[in-house]
Short mmCIF file of C-alpha atoms in Angstrom, two decimals:
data_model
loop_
_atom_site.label_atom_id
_atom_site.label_comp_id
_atom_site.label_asym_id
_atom_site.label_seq_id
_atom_site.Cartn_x
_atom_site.Cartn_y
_atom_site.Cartn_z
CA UNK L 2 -28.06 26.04 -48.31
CA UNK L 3 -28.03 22.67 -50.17
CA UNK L 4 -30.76 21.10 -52.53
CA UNK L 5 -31.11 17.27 -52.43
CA UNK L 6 -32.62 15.92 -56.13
CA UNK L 7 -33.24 11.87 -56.36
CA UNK L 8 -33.69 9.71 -58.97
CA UNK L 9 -32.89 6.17 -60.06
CA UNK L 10 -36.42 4.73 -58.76
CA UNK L 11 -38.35 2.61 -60.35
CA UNK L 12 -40.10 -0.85 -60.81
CA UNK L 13 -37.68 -3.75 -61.12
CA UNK L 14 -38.51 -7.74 -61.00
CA UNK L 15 -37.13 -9.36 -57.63
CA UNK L 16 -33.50 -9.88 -57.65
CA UNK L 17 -32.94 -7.17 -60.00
CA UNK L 18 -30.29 -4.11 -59.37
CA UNK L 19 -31.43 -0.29 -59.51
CA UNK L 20 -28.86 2.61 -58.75
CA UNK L 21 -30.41 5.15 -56.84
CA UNK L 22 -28.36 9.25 -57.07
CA UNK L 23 -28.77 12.31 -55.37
CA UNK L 24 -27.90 15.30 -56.61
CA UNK L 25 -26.83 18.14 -54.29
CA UNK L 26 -26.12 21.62 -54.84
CA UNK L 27 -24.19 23.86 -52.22
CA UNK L 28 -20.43 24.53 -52.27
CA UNK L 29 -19.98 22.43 -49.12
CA UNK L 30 -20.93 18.94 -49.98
CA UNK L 31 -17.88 17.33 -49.52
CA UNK L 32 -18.40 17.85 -46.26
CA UNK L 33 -21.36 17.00 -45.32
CA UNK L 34 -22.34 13.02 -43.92
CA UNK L 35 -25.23 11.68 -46.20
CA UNK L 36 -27.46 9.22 -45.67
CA UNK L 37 -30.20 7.16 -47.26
CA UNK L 38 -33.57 6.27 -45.77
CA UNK L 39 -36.99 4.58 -47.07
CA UNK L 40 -40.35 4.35 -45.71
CA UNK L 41 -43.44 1.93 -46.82
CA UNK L 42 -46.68 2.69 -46.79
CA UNK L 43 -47.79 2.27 -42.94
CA UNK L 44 -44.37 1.75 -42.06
CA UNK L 45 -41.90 3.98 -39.91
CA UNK L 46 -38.79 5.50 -41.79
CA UNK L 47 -36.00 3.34 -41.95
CA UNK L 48 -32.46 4.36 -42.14
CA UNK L 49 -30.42 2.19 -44.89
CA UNK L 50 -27.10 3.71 -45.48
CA UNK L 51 -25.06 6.50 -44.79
CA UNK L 52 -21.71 7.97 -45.21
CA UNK L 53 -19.20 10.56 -43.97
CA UNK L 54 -17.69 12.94 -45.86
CA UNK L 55 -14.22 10.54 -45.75
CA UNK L 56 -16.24 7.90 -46.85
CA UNK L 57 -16.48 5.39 -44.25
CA UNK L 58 -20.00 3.74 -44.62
CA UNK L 59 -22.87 2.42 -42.10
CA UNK L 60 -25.36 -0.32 -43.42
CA UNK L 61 -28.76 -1.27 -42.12
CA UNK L 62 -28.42 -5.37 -40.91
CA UNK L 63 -31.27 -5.77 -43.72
CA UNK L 64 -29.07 -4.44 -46.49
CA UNK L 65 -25.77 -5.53 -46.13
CA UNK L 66 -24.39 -7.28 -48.82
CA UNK L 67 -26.66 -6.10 -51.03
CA UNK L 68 -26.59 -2.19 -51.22
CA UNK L 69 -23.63 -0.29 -51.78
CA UNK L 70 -23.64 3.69 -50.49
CA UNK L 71 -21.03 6.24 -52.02
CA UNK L 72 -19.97 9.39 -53.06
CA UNK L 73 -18.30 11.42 -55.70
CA UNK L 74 -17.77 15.11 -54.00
CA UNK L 75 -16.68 16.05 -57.61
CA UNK L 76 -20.20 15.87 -58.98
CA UNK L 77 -21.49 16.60 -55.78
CA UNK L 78 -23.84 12.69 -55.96
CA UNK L 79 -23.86 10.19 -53.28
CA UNK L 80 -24.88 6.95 -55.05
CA UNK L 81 -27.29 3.83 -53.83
CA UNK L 82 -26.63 0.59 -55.84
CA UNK L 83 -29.45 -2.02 -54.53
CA UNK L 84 -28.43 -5.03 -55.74
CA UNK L 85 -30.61 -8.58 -55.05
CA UNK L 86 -33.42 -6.17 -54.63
CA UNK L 87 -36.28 -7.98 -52.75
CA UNK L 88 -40.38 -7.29 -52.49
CA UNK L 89 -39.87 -5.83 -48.90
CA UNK L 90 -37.20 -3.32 -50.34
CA UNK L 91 -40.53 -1.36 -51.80
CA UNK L 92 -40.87 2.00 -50.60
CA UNK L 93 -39.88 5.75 -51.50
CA UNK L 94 -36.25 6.40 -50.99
CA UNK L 95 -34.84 9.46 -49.34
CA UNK L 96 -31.33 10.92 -49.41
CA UNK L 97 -30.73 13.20 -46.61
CA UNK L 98 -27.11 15.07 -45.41
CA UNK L 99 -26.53 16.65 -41.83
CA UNK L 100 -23.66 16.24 -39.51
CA UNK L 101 -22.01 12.80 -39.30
CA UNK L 102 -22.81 9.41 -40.36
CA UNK L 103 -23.41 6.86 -37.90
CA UNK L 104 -24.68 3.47 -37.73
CA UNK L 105 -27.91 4.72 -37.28
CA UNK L 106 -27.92 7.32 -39.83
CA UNK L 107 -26.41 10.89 -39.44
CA UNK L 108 -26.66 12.56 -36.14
CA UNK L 109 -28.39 15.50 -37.38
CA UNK L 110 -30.65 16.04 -40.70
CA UNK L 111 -30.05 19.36 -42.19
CA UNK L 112 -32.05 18.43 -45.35
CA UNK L 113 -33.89 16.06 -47.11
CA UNK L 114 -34.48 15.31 -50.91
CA UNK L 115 -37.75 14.88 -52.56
CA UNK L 116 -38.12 10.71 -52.51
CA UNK L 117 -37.87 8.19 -54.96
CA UNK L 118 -40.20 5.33 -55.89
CA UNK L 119 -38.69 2.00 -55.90
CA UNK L 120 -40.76 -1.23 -56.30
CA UNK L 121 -40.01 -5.00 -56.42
CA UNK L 122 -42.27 -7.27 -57.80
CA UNK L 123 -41.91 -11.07 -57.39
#
């Protein structure tokens, strides 16, 4: 079984950076795709970034260039670094792992993390 823990969230001024972690437990991590999602109030969940377990990466079109997805299997943590953070980037952050990491996300969601809050003010 894994455990997914987030945190980094938190309010930041528009154009601002935040680092978003998750923390997983299980002896298997390394290989396991993760991914990150977010959802707004009133809004569907959006996939933002995800990455195999050899660390090629998929980006959302809204967030490339700006966020940065990876990994260190040592400490078991995939990373978010949300740089030029914007108003619309508001909502609670997910991490999530499964199968394999596509453009879309992961092609199967084993198990999700808690949520972080992130929020942009302008």
């Amino acid at each position: 079984q894994v455990q997914l823990v987030e945190s980094g969230g938190g309010l930041v001024q528009a154009g601002g950076s935040l680092r978003l972690s998750c923390a997983a437990s299980g002896r298997t991590f390394s290989y396991y795709a993760m991914g990150w999602f977010r959802q707004a109030p009133g809004k569907e969940r959006e996939f933002v970034a995800s990455i195999n377990w050899s660390g090629s990466t998929y980006y959302a079109d809204s967030v490339k260039g700006r966020f940065t997805i990876s990994r260190d299997n040592a400490k078991n943590t995939v990373y978010l670094q949300m740089n030029s953070l914007k108003p619309e980037d508001t909502a609670v952050y997910y991490c999530t792992t499964g199968g394999v990491a596509t453009k879309e996300g992961l092609n199967r969601y084993d198990y999700w993390g808690q949520g972080t809050q992130v929020t942009v003010s302008s």
